[in-house]
Tab-separated table of C-alpha atoms in Angstrom:
chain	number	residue	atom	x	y	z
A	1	UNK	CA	-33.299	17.782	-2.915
A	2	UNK	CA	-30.400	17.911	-4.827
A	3	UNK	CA	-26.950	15.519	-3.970
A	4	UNK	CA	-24.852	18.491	-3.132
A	5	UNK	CA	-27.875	19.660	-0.659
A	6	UNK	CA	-27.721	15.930	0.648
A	7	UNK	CA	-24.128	16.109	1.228
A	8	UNK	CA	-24.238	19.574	3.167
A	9	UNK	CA	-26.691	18.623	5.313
A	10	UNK	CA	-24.540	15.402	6.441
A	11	UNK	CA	-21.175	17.586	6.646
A	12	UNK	CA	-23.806	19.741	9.152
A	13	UNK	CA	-24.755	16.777	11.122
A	14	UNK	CA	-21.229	15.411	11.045
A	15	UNK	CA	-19.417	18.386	12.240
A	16	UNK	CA	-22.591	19.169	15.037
A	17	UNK	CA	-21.763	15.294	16.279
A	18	UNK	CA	-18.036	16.074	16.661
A	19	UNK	CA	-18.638	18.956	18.902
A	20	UNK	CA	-20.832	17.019	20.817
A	21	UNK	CA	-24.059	19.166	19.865
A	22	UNK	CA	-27.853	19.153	17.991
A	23	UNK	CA	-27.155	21.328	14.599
A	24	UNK	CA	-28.898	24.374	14.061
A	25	UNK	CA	-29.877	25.028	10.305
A	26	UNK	CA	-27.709	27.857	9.436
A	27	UNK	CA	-30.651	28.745	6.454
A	28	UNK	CA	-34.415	28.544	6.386
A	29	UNK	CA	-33.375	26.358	3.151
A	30	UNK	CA	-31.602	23.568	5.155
A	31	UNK	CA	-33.808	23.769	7.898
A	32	UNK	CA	-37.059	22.958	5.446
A	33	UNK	CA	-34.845	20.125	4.133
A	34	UNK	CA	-33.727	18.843	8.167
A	35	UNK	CA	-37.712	18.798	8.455
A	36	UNK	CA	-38.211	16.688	5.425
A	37	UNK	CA	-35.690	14.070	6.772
A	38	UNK	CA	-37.749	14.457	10.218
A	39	UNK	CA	-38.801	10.820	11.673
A	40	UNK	CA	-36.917	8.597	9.069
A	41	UNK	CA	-32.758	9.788	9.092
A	42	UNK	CA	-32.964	13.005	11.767
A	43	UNK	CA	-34.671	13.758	15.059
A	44	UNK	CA	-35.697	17.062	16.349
A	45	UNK	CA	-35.326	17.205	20.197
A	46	UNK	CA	-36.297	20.371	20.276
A	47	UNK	CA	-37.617	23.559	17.496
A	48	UNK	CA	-35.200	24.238	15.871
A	49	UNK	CA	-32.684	21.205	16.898
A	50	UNK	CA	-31.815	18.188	14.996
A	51	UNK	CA	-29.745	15.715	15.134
A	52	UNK	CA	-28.859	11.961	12.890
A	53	UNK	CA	-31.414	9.498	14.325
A	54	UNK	CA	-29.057	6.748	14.552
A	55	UNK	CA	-26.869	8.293	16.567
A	56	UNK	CA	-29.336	10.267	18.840
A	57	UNK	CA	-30.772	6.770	19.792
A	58	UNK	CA	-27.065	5.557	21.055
A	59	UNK	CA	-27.393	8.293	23.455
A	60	UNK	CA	-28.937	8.140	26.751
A	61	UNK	CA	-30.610	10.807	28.068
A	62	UNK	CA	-27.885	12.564	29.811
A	63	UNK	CA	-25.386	13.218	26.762
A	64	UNK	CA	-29.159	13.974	24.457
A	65	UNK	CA	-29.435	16.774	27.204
A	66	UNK	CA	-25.950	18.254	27.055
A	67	UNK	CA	-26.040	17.948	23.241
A	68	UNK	CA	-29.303	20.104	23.874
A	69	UNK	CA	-27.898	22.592	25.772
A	70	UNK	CA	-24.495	22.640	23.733
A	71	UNK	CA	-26.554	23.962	20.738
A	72	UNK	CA	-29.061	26.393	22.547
A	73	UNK	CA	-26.246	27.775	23.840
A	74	UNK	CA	-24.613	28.753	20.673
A	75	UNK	CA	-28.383	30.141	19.803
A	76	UNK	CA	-28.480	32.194	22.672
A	77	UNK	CA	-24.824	33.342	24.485
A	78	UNK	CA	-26.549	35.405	26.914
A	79	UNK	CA	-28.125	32.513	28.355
A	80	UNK	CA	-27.248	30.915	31.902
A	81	UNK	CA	-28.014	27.592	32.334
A	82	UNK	CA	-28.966	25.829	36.055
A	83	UNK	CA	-30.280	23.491	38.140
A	84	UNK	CA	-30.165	20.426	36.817
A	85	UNK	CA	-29.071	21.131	33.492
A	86	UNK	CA	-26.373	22.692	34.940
A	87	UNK	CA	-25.240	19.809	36.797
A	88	UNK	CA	-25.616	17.599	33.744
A	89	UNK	CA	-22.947	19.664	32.307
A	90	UNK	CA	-20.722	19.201	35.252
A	91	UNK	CA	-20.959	15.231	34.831
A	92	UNK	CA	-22.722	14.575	38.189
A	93	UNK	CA	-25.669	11.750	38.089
A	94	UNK	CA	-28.742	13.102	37.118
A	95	UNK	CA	-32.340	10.988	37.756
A	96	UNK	CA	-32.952	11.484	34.217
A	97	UNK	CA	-36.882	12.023	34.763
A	98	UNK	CA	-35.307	15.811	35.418
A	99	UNK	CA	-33.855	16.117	32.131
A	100	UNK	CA	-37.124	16.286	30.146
A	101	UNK	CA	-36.809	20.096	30.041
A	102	UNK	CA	-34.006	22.899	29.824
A	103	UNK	CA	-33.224	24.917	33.060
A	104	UNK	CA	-32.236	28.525	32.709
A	105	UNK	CA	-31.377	31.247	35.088
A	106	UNK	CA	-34.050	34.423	34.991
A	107	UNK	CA	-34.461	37.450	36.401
A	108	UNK	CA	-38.347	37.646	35.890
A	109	UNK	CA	-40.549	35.357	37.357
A	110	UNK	CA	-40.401	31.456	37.028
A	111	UNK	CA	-42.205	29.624	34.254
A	112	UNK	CA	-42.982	26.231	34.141
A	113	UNK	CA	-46.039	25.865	31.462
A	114	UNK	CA	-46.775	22.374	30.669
A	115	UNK	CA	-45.963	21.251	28.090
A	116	UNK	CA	-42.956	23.390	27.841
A	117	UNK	CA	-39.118	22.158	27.184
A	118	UNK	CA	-37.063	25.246	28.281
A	119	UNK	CA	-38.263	25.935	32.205
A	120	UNK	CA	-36.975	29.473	33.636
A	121	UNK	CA	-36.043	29.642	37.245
A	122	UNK	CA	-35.960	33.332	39.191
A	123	UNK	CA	-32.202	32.420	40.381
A	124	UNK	CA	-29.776	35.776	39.788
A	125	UNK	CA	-26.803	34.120	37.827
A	126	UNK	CA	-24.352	35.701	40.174
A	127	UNK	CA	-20.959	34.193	40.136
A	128	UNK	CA	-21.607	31.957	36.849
A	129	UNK	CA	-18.891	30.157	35.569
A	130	UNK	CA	-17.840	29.353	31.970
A	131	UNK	CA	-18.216	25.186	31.597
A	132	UNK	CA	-16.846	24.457	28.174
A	133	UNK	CA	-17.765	27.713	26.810
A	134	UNK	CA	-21.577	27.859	28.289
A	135	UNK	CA	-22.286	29.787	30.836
A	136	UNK	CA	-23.835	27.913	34.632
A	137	UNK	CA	-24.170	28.783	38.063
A	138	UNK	CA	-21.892	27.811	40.272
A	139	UNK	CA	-20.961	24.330	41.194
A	140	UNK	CA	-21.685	24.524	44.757
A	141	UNK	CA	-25.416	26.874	43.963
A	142	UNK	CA	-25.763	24.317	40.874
A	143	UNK	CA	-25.691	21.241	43.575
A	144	UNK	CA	-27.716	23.132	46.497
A	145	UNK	CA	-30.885	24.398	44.285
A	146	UNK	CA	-31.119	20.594	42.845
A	147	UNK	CA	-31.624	19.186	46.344
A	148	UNK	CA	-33.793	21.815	47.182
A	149	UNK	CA	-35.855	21.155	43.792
A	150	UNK	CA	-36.302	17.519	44.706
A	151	UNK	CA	-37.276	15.008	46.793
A	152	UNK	CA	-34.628	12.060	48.578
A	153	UNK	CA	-34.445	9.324	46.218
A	154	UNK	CA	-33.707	11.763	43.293
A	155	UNK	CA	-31.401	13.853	45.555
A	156	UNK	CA	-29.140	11.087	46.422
A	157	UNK	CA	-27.359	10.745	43.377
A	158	UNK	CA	-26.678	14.690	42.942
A	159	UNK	CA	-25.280	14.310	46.343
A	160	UNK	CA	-22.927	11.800	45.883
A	161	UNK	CA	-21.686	12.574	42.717
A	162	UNK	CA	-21.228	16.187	44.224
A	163	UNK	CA	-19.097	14.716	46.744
A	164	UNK	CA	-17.294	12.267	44.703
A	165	UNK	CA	-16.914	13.742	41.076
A	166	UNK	CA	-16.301	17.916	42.429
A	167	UNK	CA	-14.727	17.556	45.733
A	168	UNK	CA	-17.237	19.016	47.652
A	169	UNK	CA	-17.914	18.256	51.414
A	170	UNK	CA	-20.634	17.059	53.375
A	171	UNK	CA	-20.745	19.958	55.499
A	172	UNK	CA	-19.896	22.499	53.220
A	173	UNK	CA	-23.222	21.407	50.968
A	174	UNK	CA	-25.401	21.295	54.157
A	175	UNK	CA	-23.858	24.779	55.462
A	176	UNK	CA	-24.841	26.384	52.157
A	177	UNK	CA	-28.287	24.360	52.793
A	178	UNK	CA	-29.204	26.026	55.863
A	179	UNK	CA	-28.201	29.348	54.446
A	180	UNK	CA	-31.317	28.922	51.942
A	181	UNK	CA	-33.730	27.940	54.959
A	182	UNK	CA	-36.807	30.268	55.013
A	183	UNK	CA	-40.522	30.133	56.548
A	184	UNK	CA	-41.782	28.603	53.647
A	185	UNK	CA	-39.308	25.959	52.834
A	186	UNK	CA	-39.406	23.747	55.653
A	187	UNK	CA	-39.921	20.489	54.069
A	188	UNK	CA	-37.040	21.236	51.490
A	189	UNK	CA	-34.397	21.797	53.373
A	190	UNK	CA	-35.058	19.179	55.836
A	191	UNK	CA	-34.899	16.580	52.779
A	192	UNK	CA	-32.050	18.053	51.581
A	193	UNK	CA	-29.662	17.958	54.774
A	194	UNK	CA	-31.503	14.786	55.689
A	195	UNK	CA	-30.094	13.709	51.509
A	196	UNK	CA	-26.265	14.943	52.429
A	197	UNK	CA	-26.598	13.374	55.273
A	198	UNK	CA	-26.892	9.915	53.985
A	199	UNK	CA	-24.782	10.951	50.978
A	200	UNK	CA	-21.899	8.474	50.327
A	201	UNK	CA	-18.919	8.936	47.558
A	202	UNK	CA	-18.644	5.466	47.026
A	203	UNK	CA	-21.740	5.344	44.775
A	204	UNK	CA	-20.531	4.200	41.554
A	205	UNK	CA	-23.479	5.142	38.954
A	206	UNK	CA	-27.222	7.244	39.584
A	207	UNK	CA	-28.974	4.242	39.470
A	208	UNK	CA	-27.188	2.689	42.740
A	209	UNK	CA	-27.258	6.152	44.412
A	210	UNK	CA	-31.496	6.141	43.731
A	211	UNK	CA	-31.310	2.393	44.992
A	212	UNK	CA	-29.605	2.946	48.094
A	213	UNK	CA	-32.272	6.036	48.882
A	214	UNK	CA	-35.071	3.426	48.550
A	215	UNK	CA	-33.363	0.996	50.120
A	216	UNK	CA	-32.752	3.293	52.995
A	217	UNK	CA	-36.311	5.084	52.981
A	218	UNK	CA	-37.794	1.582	53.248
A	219	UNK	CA	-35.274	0.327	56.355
A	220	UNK	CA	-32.986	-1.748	54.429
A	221	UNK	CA	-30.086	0.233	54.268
A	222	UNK	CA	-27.072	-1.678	53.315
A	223	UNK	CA	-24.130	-2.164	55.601
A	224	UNK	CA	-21.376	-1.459	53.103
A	225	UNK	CA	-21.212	-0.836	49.488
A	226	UNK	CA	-18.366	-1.497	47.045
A	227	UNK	CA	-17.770	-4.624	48.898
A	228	UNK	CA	-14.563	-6.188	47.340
A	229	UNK	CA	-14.136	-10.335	47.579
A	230	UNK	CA	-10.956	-12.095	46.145
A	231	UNK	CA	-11.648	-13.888	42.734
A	232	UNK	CA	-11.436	-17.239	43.931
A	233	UNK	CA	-9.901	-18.604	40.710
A	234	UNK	CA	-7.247	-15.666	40.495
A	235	UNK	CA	-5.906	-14.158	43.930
A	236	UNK	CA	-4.687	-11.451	42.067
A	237	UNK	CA	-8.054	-9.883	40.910
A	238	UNK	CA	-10.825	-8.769	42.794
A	239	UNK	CA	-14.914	-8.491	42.157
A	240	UNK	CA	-16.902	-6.229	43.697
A	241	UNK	CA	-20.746	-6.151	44.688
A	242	UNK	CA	-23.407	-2.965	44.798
A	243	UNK	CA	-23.895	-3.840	48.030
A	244	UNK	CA	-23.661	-5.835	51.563
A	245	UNK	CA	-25.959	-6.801	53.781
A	246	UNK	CA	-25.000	-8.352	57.221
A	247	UNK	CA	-26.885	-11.138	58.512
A	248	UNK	CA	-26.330	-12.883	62.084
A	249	UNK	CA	-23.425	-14.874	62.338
A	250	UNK	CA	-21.802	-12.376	60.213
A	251	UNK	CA	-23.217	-13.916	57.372
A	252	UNK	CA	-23.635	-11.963	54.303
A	253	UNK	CA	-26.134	-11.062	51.866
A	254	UNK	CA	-24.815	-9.555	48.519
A	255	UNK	CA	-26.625	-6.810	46.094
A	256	UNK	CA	-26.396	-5.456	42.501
A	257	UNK	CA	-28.136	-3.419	40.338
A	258	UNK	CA	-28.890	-4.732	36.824
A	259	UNK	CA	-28.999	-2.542	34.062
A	260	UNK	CA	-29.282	-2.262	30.608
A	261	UNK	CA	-26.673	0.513	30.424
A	262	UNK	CA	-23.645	-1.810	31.457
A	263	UNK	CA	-24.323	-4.380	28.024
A	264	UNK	CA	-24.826	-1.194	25.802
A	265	UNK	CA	-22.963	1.886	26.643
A	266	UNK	CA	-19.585	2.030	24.193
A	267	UNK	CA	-17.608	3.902	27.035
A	268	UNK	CA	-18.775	0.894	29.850
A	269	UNK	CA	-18.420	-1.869	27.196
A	270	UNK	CA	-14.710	-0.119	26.374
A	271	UNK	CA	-14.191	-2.347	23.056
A	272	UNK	CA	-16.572	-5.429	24.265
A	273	UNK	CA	-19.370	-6.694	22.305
A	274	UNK	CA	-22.490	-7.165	24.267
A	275	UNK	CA	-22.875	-10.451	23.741
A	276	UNK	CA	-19.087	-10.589	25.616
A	277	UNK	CA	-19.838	-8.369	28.470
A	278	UNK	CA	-22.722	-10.863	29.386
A	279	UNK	CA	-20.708	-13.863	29.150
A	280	UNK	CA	-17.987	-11.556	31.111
A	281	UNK	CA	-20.703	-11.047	33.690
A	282	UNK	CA	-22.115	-14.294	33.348
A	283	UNK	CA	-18.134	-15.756	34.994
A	284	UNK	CA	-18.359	-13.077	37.396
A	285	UNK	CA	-21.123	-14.095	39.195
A	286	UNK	CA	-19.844	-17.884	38.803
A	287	UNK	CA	-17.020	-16.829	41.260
A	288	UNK	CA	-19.191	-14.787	43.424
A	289	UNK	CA	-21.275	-17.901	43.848
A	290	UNK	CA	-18.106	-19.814	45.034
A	291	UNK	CA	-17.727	-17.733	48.577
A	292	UNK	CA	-21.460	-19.106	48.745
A	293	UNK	CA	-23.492	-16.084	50.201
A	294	UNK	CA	-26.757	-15.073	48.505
A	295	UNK	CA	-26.676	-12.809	45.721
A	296	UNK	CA	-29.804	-10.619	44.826
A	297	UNK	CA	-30.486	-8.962	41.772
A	298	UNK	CA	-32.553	-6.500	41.092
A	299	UNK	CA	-33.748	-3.775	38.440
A	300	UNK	CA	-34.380	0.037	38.610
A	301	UNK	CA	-37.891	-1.033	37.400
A	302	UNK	CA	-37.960	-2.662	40.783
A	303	UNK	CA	-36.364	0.170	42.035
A	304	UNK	CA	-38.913	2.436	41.486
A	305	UNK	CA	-42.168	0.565	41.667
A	306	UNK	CA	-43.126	0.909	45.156
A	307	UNK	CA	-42.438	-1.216	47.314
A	308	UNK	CA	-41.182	-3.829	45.262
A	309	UNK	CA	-37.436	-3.545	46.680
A	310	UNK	CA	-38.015	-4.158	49.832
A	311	UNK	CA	-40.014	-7.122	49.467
A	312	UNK	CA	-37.497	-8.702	47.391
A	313	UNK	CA	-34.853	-7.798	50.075
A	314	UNK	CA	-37.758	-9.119	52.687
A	315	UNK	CA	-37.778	-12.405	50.942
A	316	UNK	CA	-33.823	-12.652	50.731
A	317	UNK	CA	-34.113	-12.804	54.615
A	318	UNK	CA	-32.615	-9.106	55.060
A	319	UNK	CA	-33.372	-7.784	58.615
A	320	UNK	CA	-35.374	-4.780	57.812
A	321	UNK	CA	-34.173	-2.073	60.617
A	322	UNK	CA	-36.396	0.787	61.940
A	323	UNK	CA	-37.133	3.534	59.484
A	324	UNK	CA	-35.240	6.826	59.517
A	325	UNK	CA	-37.324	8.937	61.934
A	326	UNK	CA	-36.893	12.111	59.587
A	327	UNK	CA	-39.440	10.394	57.354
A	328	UNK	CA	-42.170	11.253	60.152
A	329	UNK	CA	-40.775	14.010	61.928
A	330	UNK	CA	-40.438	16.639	58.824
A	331	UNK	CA	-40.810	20.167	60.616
A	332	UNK	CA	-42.364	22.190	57.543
């Protein structure tokens, strides 16, 4: 290939990255050449797609999806994007096992082949809005067919982030819920009003959102979350935990969720080097440890390997509480 080839390919990929998008080869010429490049500089997420491999691997998998959808919807302008691709786009927290494929709006029957990366849903796009120049459904459908489409633990961060990050209510979500109900949908919408039910703003990231379902699901639901403590080195700063268990005596039993996100994402780290955020968080739990309650840690490997949360929380001494009677008592 020749330099000035070389050149126009990276003024491509430059000017898809500051749009926030996967470039689409504008000629069968650059496209062969994109293909070429294939596995050592650029990635293809998708046919047609492609994107610089060192930046695609500082993504995670939510801003890979919108930079997905961002291009196919240049490809295609007529398209209407939903369920949880939709909500990607509207910046609410996402299990990101649902982001493997593209949702899409259809009027013709679903289609879910395996295999496939763009999944149609039979969903009317009636009302769609315009997000940043891509056409979804409605917040408020967007929200209601994702906790229809899943089960609890993935549910619970949609929910909360619905509530927190777009304003919607409780009972606004589980009126437009019940409006959905039908003979053959039993089990869905009882998850999903049981999901809104137990759906708390306060949730600060997906990850503790999916924690507190388990946690919850498995009779350890926390007494408060976002608890705040007084640095006890500086009275005018504060530290907050994931979580707070109470114990008798009012004694307390603190919880966070580790994650690999916190020491590498540039928008968490805001101008910190890894090795300074765990040195940062390294002090903080110094000072925690000063007040003297327990502190456990855990992963969202942990998380989701069954069972394993609530033995850990067993063995911290956590009274584990009856179990939600919804789990048994499903109506389908």
């Amino acid at each position: 290939m020749s330099h000035s080839n070389d050149q126009r390919i990276d003024q491509l990929l430059t000017q898809a990255e500051q749009e926030g998008r996967c470039l689409i080869p504008p000629s069968t010429a650059i496209r062969k050449a994109l293909l070429r490049r294939t596995g050592s500089t650029v990635v293809s997420p998708l046919p047609g797609l492609f994107a610089r491999k060192a930046r695609w691997e500082e993504l995670n998998r939510a801003q890979r999806h919108c930079e997905i959808i961002r291009a196919l919807a240049i490809a295609h302008p007529d398209w209407t994007f939903c369920s949880y691709s939709a909500a990607c786009l509207l910046g609410l927290e996402v299990s990101w096992r649902h982001l493997n494929v593209v949702h899409l709006c259809s009027s013709t029957k679903p289609s879910a082949r395996p295999g496939t990366r763009i999944q149609r849903h039979q969903i009317e796009p009636v009302g769609a809005i315009d997000q940043g120049g891509i056409s979804i459904t409605p917040p408020i459908q967007t929200v209601t067919d994702c906790l229809l489409q899943t089960g609890f633990a993935n549910g619970m961060p949609i929910a909360d982030s619905a509530i927190s990050k777009l304003g919607l209510t409780r009972g606004r979500l589980m009126e437009e819920v019940e409006k959905r109900a039908g003979a053959r949908n039993g089990r869905a919408v009882a998850t999903a009003l049981t999901t809104l039910q137990y759906a708390d703003a306060r949730a600060e990231s997906g990850g503790e959102s999916v924690a507190r379902a388990v946690m919850i699901e498995t009779g350890f639901a926390p007494d408060q979350l976002q608890y705040e403590l007084t640095d006890p080195f500086d009275s005018t700063k504060s530290m907050r935990t994931d979580f707070v268990w109470e114990r008798q005596a009012k004694e307390l039993t603190l919880g966070e969720l580790d994650g690999l996100i916190k020491y590498t994402d540039q928008t968490i780290l805001a101008g910190q080097t890894t090795a300074e955020a765990l040195v940062a968080e390294r002090q903080r739990e110094a000072h925690l440890s000063i007040y003297g309650h327990p502190l456990v840690r855990f992963t969202m490997g942990e998380v989701r390997s069954s069972g394993t949360l609530a033995k850990k929380l067993q063995t911290a001494g956590i009274r584990q509480t009856a179990l939600p009677t919804w789990l048994n008592d499903v109506k389908l």
